Amino acid sequence: MRNIFDLTKEELENYFLSLGEKKFKATQVYEWLYEKKEYNLNNFTNLKKELRDQLLATFSTDLITIEKKESDHLTHKYLFRLKDNNFIEAVVMEHDYGTSICVSSEVGCNMACKFCESGRQKKIRNLEAYEIVEQILVIEQDLDIRIKSVVIMGIGEPLDNFDNIIRFIKIINDPKGLKIGARHITLSTCGLVPKMYELSKLPLQINLAISLHAPNDKLRNELMPVNKVYNIDTLMQGIKDYLQVTGRRITIEYVMLDNVNDKLSHAKELAKLFKGMNIYINLIPYNETNHLEFKRSSKKNILAFYDCLKKEGLNVTIRKEFGHKINAACGQLRGSMKQ
Ligand code: SAH
């Protein structure tokens, strides 16, 4: 039985057309699910009984379940149990401008970044689109809120689960779905360049963030194995082409690792790469984890790095910190569930 949260509106329209029904029925179903938050198909009273029975026989509305939740002031971290008993995480952050969520895209991750908790745990499988949509639905239900922006920065490499991620984005972006504006959706990738090309050609106005974390191949090879497949030259070409095709600014993420990538010489190399380009650099204070030896750069070093990039004329911000008290670093809660 297919989960109903897996269908884009267009697919649901085609489903109704295949039954000889009008396609606006799909809009009605979307309104029940995403506006009225009614998950019992029997209560879709503007559809006739036979059609409701048909829906009930075809689709499930099962939701993923909350296994564990940790809250720290304005941050809430959820561990979800999937139907096959795998676990994934999502983090919610309440900002003064609205609530944002960081969703997972895969069970585990194959990218094996050395500093990342998720990288220690190999990918078990892709998430289906509905399992990503439901991270939002279940949290909205639990906290009685509406989520305004989405970052795909939890466990997994979203461009390694391309089709399901695009389906997920279409569903949450639909004006009759969760209505999350494309400009409020950010996809973060470690730099799977061919998939970045594919993404640039789709008519989705979402934001792209690239996890760079090192300004040269020698260091990036050590930190991120993906660099051995798509090195910095290849990635830079991909970034330039993406900027040209979409005209949209890219975010460059740079996690600050003490004594690894946080020297002023690194800042200068970084500035050289990006000078004059339509990007901004987001410096991320590293979330230390129990299993890995990396340490967070000192405040002083982060500020000096920031100043250096500013002086070089780059747009740069330091990520505001959320939830490091509750192990909100990617993969930490899931990691803590494993014996
Ligand atoms: N695979 C994608 C998205 C998931 S990781 C990507 O690489 O972008 C999301 C971001 O968190 C990446 O920039 C990743 O490098 C970073 N990250 C991973 N572990 C971290 C930690 N312990 N502290 C801070 N950032 C971390």
Coordinates of C-alpha atoms and ligand atoms in Angstrom, one line a residue:
M1 CA 0.0 0.0 0.0
R2 CA 1.5 3.4 -1.0
N3 CA 1.8 6.1 1.6
I4 CA -0.3 9.1 0.5
F5 CA 2.3 11.6 1.7
D6 CA 4.6 10.2 -1.0
L7 CA 2.5 11.7 -3.9
T8 CA 3.1 15.1 -5.5
K9 CA -0.2 16.8 -6.4
E10 CA 0.4 16.1 -10.1
E11 CA 0.7 12.4 -9.3
L12 CA -2.5 12.5 -7.3
E13 CA -4.2 14.3 -10.2
N14 CA -3.1 11.5 -12.5
Y15 CA -4.4 9.0 -10.1
F16 CA -7.8 10.6 -10.1
L17 CA -7.8 11.0 -13.9
S18 CA -7.0 7.2 -14.2
L19 CA -10.2 6.5 -12.2
G20 CA -12.2 8.7 -14.6
E21 CA -12.5 11.4 -11.9
K22 CA -11.8 15.1 -12.1
K23 CA -8.3 16.2 -11.2
F24 CA -9.3 18.9 -8.8
K25 CA -10.1 16.0 -6.4
A26 CA -6.3 16.0 -5.8
T27 CA -6.5 19.5 -4.6
Q28 CA -9.3 18.6 -2.2
V29 CA -7.2 15.7 -0.8
Y30 CA -4.2 18.0 -0.5
E31 CA -6.3 20.5 1.5
W32 CA -7.5 17.8 3.9
L33 CA -4.0 16.5 4.4
Y34 CA -1.9 19.6 4.5
E35 CA -4.3 22.4 5.5
K36 CA -6.9 20.7 7.7
K37 CA -4.4 18.1 8.9
E38 CA -7.0 15.4 8.6
Y39 CA -5.4 12.0 8.2
N40 CA -8.4 9.8 8.3
L41 CA -9.4 9.3 4.7
N42 CA -12.9 8.4 5.8
N43 CA -13.5 11.9 7.0
F44 CA -12.9 13.5 3.6
T45 CA -16.5 14.4 3.4
N46 CA -16.4 16.3 0.1
L47 CA -15.5 13.0 -1.6
K48 CA -18.2 10.5 -2.2
K49 CA -18.2 7.2 -0.2
E50 CA -17.1 5.0 -3.1
L51 CA -14.1 7.2 -3.8
R52 CA -13.2 7.3 -0.1
D53 CA -13.3 3.5 -0.1
Q54 CA -11.1 3.4 -3.1
L55 CA -8.6 5.8 -1.4
L56 CA -8.6 3.7 1.7
A57 CA -7.9 0.5 -0.3
T58 CA -5.0 2.2 -2.1
F59 CA -3.2 4.5 0.3
S60 CA -2.0 4.4 3.9
T61 CA -1.6 7.6 6.0
D62 CA 0.7 6.0 8.6
L63 CA 3.1 8.4 10.2
I64 CA 6.6 7.8 11.4
T65 CA 6.7 7.8 15.2
I66 CA 8.6 9.8 17.8
E67 CA 11.0 7.5 19.7
K68 CA 12.7 10.3 21.7
K69 CA 12.6 14.0 22.0
E70 CA 15.0 16.4 23.7
S71 CA 14.3 20.1 24.1
D72 CA 16.6 22.9 25.1
H73 CA 14.9 26.3 25.2
L74 CA 14.0 27.0 21.6
T75 CA 15.5 23.9 20.0
H76 CA 13.9 20.5 19.9
K77 CA 15.5 17.4 18.7
Y78 CA 13.5 14.4 17.5
L79 CA 14.5 10.8 17.0
F80 CA 12.0 9.0 14.8
R81 CA 11.4 5.3 14.4
L82 CA 10.6 4.3 10.8
K83 CA 8.3 1.4 9.9
D84 CA 11.3 -0.9 9.4
N85 CA 12.7 0.1 12.8
N86 CA 15.4 2.3 11.5
F87 CA 16.0 5.6 13.2
I88 CA 16.4 9.1 11.8
E89 CA 16.6 12.6 13.3
A90 CA 15.2 16.0 12.8
V91 CA 15.9 19.3 14.7
V92 CA 13.5 22.2 15.1
M93 CA 14.6 25.7 15.9
E94 CA 12.3 28.5 16.8
H95 CA 13.7 31.8 15.6
D96 CA 12.1 35.2 16.1
Y97 CA 11.3 35.2 12.3
G98 CA 9.6 31.8 12.4
T99 CA 10.3 28.1 13.0
S100 CA 12.7 26.1 10.9
I101 CA 13.4 22.4 10.7
C102 CA 16.5 20.5 9.7
V103 CA 15.4 17.2 8.1
S104 CA 17.3 14.0 7.4
S105 CA 17.4 12.6 3.8
E106 CA 18.8 9.1 4.3
V107 CA 19.2 6.4 6.9
G108 CA 22.9 6.9 7.5
C109 CA 25.3 8.4 5.0
N110 CA 28.0 7.1 2.6
M111 CA 30.0 10.3 2.4
A112 CA 32.2 9.5 5.4
C113 CA 33.3 13.0 6.3
K114 CA 35.9 12.6 9.0
F115 CA 34.4 15.1 11.4
C116 CA 30.8 14.1 11.0
E117 CA 29.0 11.7 13.4
S118 CA 26.7 10.5 10.5
G119 CA 29.7 9.7 8.5
R120 CA 30.6 7.0 11.0
Q121 CA 27.4 5.2 10.2
K122 CA 27.1 3.8 6.7
K123 CA 24.0 4.4 4.6
I124 CA 21.4 1.8 5.2
R125 CA 18.9 3.1 2.7
N126 CA 17.4 6.2 1.1
L127 CA 14.5 7.8 2.8
E128 CA 11.3 7.8 0.8
A129 CA 9.8 11.2 0.1
Y130 CA 6.9 10.6 2.6
E131 CA 9.4 9.8 5.3
I132 CA 10.9 13.2 4.9
V133 CA 7.5 15.0 4.6
E134 CA 6.4 13.2 7.7
Q135 CA 9.3 14.6 9.8
I136 CA 7.6 18.0 9.2
L137 CA 4.0 16.7 9.8
V138 CA 4.7 14.9 13.0
I139 CA 6.7 17.8 14.5
E140 CA 4.0 20.3 13.5
Q141 CA 1.5 18.1 15.2
D142 CA 3.6 17.5 18.3
L143 CA 4.5 21.2 18.9
D144 CA 1.2 22.6 17.4
I145 CA 3.1 24.9 15.1
R146 CA 3.5 25.6 11.4
I147 CA 7.0 25.3 10.1
K148 CA 8.2 28.1 7.9
S149 CA 11.5 27.0 6.6
V150 CA 13.3 23.8 5.8
V151 CA 16.9 22.9 5.6
I152 CA 17.9 19.5 4.2
M153 CA 21.0 19.3 6.4
G154 CA 20.3 16.3 8.7
I155 CA 21.6 12.8 8.3
G156 CA 22.4 11.9 4.7
E157 CA 23.5 13.4 1.4
P158 CA 20.4 14.7 -0.3
L159 CA 21.9 14.6 -3.8
D160 CA 22.6 10.9 -3.3
N161 CA 18.9 10.4 -2.9
F162 CA 18.0 12.8 -5.7
D163 CA 14.6 11.7 -7.0
N164 CA 13.0 11.3 -3.6
I165 CA 14.4 14.7 -2.5
I166 CA 12.9 16.4 -5.5
R167 CA 9.6 14.7 -4.9
F168 CA 9.8 15.9 -1.2
I169 CA 10.5 19.5 -2.3
K170 CA 7.6 19.5 -4.7
I171 CA 5.2 18.3 -2.1
I172 CA 6.2 20.8 0.6
N173 CA 6.5 23.6 -1.9
D174 CA 3.0 23.0 -3.4
P175 CA 0.6 26.0 -2.8
K176 CA -2.0 23.4 -1.7
G177 CA 0.6 21.4 0.2
L178 CA 2.6 22.7 3.1
K179 CA 3.1 26.0 1.2
I180 CA 6.8 26.3 2.2
G181 CA 8.2 28.8 -0.3
A182 CA 11.2 27.7 -2.3
R183 CA 13.2 30.5 -0.9
H184 CA 12.6 29.0 2.5
I185 CA 14.0 25.6 1.4
T186 CA 17.8 25.0 1.5
L187 CA 19.5 21.9 0.3
S188 CA 23.0 21.2 1.6
T189 CA 25.4 19.0 -0.3
C190 CA 29.0 17.9 0.1
G191 CA 29.4 18.6 -3.6
L192 CA 28.1 15.9 -5.9
V193 CA 28.8 18.0 -8.9
P194 CA 26.8 16.1 -11.7
K195 CA 23.7 16.2 -9.5
M196 CA 24.3 19.9 -8.9
Y197 CA 24.0 20.3 -12.7
E198 CA 20.8 18.3 -12.7
L199 CA 19.4 20.4 -9.9
S200 CA 20.3 23.7 -11.6
K201 CA 18.1 22.7 -14.6
L202 CA 14.9 22.1 -12.5
P203 CA 12.4 24.9 -12.1
L204 CA 12.8 25.0 -8.3
Q205 CA 13.9 28.3 -6.8
I206 CA 15.4 26.7 -3.7
N207 CA 18.7 27.7 -2.0
L208 CA 21.8 25.6 -2.4
A209 CA 24.5 25.3 0.3
I210 CA 27.8 23.6 -0.4
S211 CA 29.8 22.0 2.4
L212 CA 33.3 23.0 1.5
H213 CA 35.2 23.0 4.9
A214 CA 38.7 23.2 3.3
P215 CA 40.2 25.6 0.8
N216 CA 42.6 23.2 -0.9
D217 CA 42.6 19.6 -2.2
K218 CA 45.2 18.3 0.2
L219 CA 43.2 19.2 3.3
R220 CA 39.8 18.5 1.8
N221 CA 40.9 15.1 0.7
E222 CA 41.8 14.4 4.3
L223 CA 38.5 15.6 5.7
M224 CA 36.0 14.7 3.0
P225 CA 36.5 11.6 0.8
V226 CA 34.1 13.0 -1.8
N227 CA 36.9 15.4 -2.8
K228 CA 38.8 12.5 -4.3
V229 CA 35.9 12.1 -6.8
Y230 CA 35.0 15.8 -7.3
N231 CA 38.0 17.9 -6.4
I232 CA 38.0 21.6 -5.7
D233 CA 38.6 22.6 -9.4
T234 CA 35.6 20.4 -10.5
L235 CA 33.5 21.7 -7.6
M236 CA 34.4 25.4 -8.4
Q237 CA 33.4 24.9 -12.0
G238 CA 30.1 23.3 -10.8
I239 CA 29.5 26.3 -8.6
K240 CA 30.2 28.8 -11.3
D241 CA 27.9 26.9 -13.8
Y242 CA 25.2 26.7 -11.2
L243 CA 25.4 30.4 -10.5
Q244 CA 25.2 31.1 -14.2
V245 CA 22.2 28.9 -14.9
T246 CA 20.1 29.9 -11.8
G247 CA 21.3 33.4 -11.0
R248 CA 20.8 32.5 -7.4
R249 CA 23.4 33.0 -4.7
I250 CA 25.0 30.0 -3.2
T251 CA 26.0 29.5 0.5
I252 CA 29.4 28.1 1.2
E253 CA 29.5 26.2 4.5
Y254 CA 32.8 26.1 6.4
V255 CA 32.9 24.2 9.7
M256 CA 35.5 25.6 12.0
L257 CA 37.8 22.8 13.3
D258 CA 40.5 23.8 15.8
N259 CA 44.0 23.7 14.4
V260 CA 42.8 21.9 11.2
N261 CA 41.2 24.5 8.8
D262 CA 41.0 27.6 10.9
K263 CA 44.3 29.4 10.2
L264 CA 44.4 32.8 8.5
S265 CA 46.3 31.2 5.6
H266 CA 43.2 29.1 5.0
A267 CA 41.0 32.2 5.1
K268 CA 43.2 33.8 2.5
E269 CA 43.0 30.7 0.2
L270 CA 39.3 30.7 0.6
A271 CA 39.0 34.4 -0.3
K272 CA 41.1 33.7 -3.4
L273 CA 38.7 31.0 -4.5
F274 CA 35.6 33.0 -4.2
K275 CA 36.5 36.7 -4.7
G276 CA 33.9 38.5 -6.8
M277 CA 31.4 35.5 -6.9
N278 CA 27.7 35.6 -5.9
I279 CA 28.2 33.5 -2.7
Y280 CA 28.3 34.0 1.0
I281 CA 30.3 32.0 3.4
N282 CA 28.7 30.7 6.6
L283 CA 31.3 29.8 9.3
I284 CA 29.9 27.0 11.5
P285 CA 31.2 26.5 15.0
Y286 CA 31.9 22.7 15.1
N287 CA 29.7 20.6 17.4
E288 CA 32.1 18.3 19.2
T289 CA 31.0 14.7 19.5
N290 CA 32.2 12.0 21.9
H291 CA 33.4 9.6 19.2
L292 CA 35.6 12.0 17.2
E293 CA 38.7 13.8 18.1
F294 CA 38.0 17.1 16.3
K295 CA 37.6 20.2 18.5
R296 CA 35.8 23.4 17.9
S297 CA 37.9 26.5 17.0
S298 CA 38.2 29.1 19.7
K299 CA 36.0 32.1 19.5
K300 CA 39.0 34.2 18.9
N301 CA 40.1 32.2 15.9
I302 CA 36.6 32.2 14.4
L303 CA 36.4 36.0 14.7
A304 CA 39.9 36.4 13.2
F305 CA 39.0 34.1 10.3
Y306 CA 35.7 36.1 9.9
D307 CA 37.6 39.5 9.9
C308 CA 40.1 38.2 7.4
L309 CA 37.3 37.1 4.9
K310 CA 35.5 40.5 5.4
K311 CA 38.7 42.4 4.7
E312 CA 39.1 40.4 1.5
G313 CA 35.6 41.7 0.5
L314 CA 33.6 38.5 1.0
N315 CA 30.1 38.2 2.4
V316 CA 30.5 36.1 5.6
T317 CA 28.4 35.2 8.6
I318 CA 29.0 33.1 11.7
R319 CA 26.2 30.6 12.3
K320 CA 24.1 31.3 15.4
E321 CA 24.4 28.4 17.7
F322 CA 21.5 26.1 18.5
G323 CA 21.2 23.1 20.6
H324 CA 24.7 21.9 21.2
K325 CA 23.7 21.1 24.7
I326 CA 21.3 18.5 23.4
N327 CA 23.6 16.8 21.0
A328 CA 22.0 18.4 18.0
A329 CA 25.0 17.8 15.8
C330 CA 24.0 15.8 12.8
G331 CA 23.7 12.1 13.7
Q332 CA 24.4 12.4 17.4
L333 CA 21.0 11.4 18.8
R334 CA 20.8 8.5 16.4
G335 CA 24.4 7.5 17.2
S336 CA 23.5 7.4 20.9
M337 CA 20.7 4.8 20.2
K338 CA 23.2 2.3 18.9
Q339 CA 24.7 -0.2 21.3
Ligands
SAH1 N1 25.5 15.7 3.3 C1 25.1 17.1 3.3 C2 24.0 17.5 4.3 C3 24.1 16.9 5.7 S1 25.5 17.5 6.7 C4 26.3 18.0 3.3 O1 27.4 17.5 3.5 O2 26.1 19.2 3.2 C5 25.0 19.1 7.0 C6 26.2 20.0 7.4 O3 26.6 19.8 8.8 C7 27.4 19.8 6.5 O4 28.0 21.1 6.2 C8 28.3 19.0 7.5 O5 29.6 19.1 7.0 C9 28.0 19.7 8.8 N2 28.4 18.9 10.0 C10 28.6 17.6 10.1 N3 28.9 17.3 11.4 C11 29.0 18.5 12.1 C12 29.4 18.8 13.4 N4 29.7 17.9 14.3 N5 29.4 20.1 13.7 C13 29.0 21.1 12.8 N6 28.7 20.8 11.5 C14 28.7 19.5 11.2

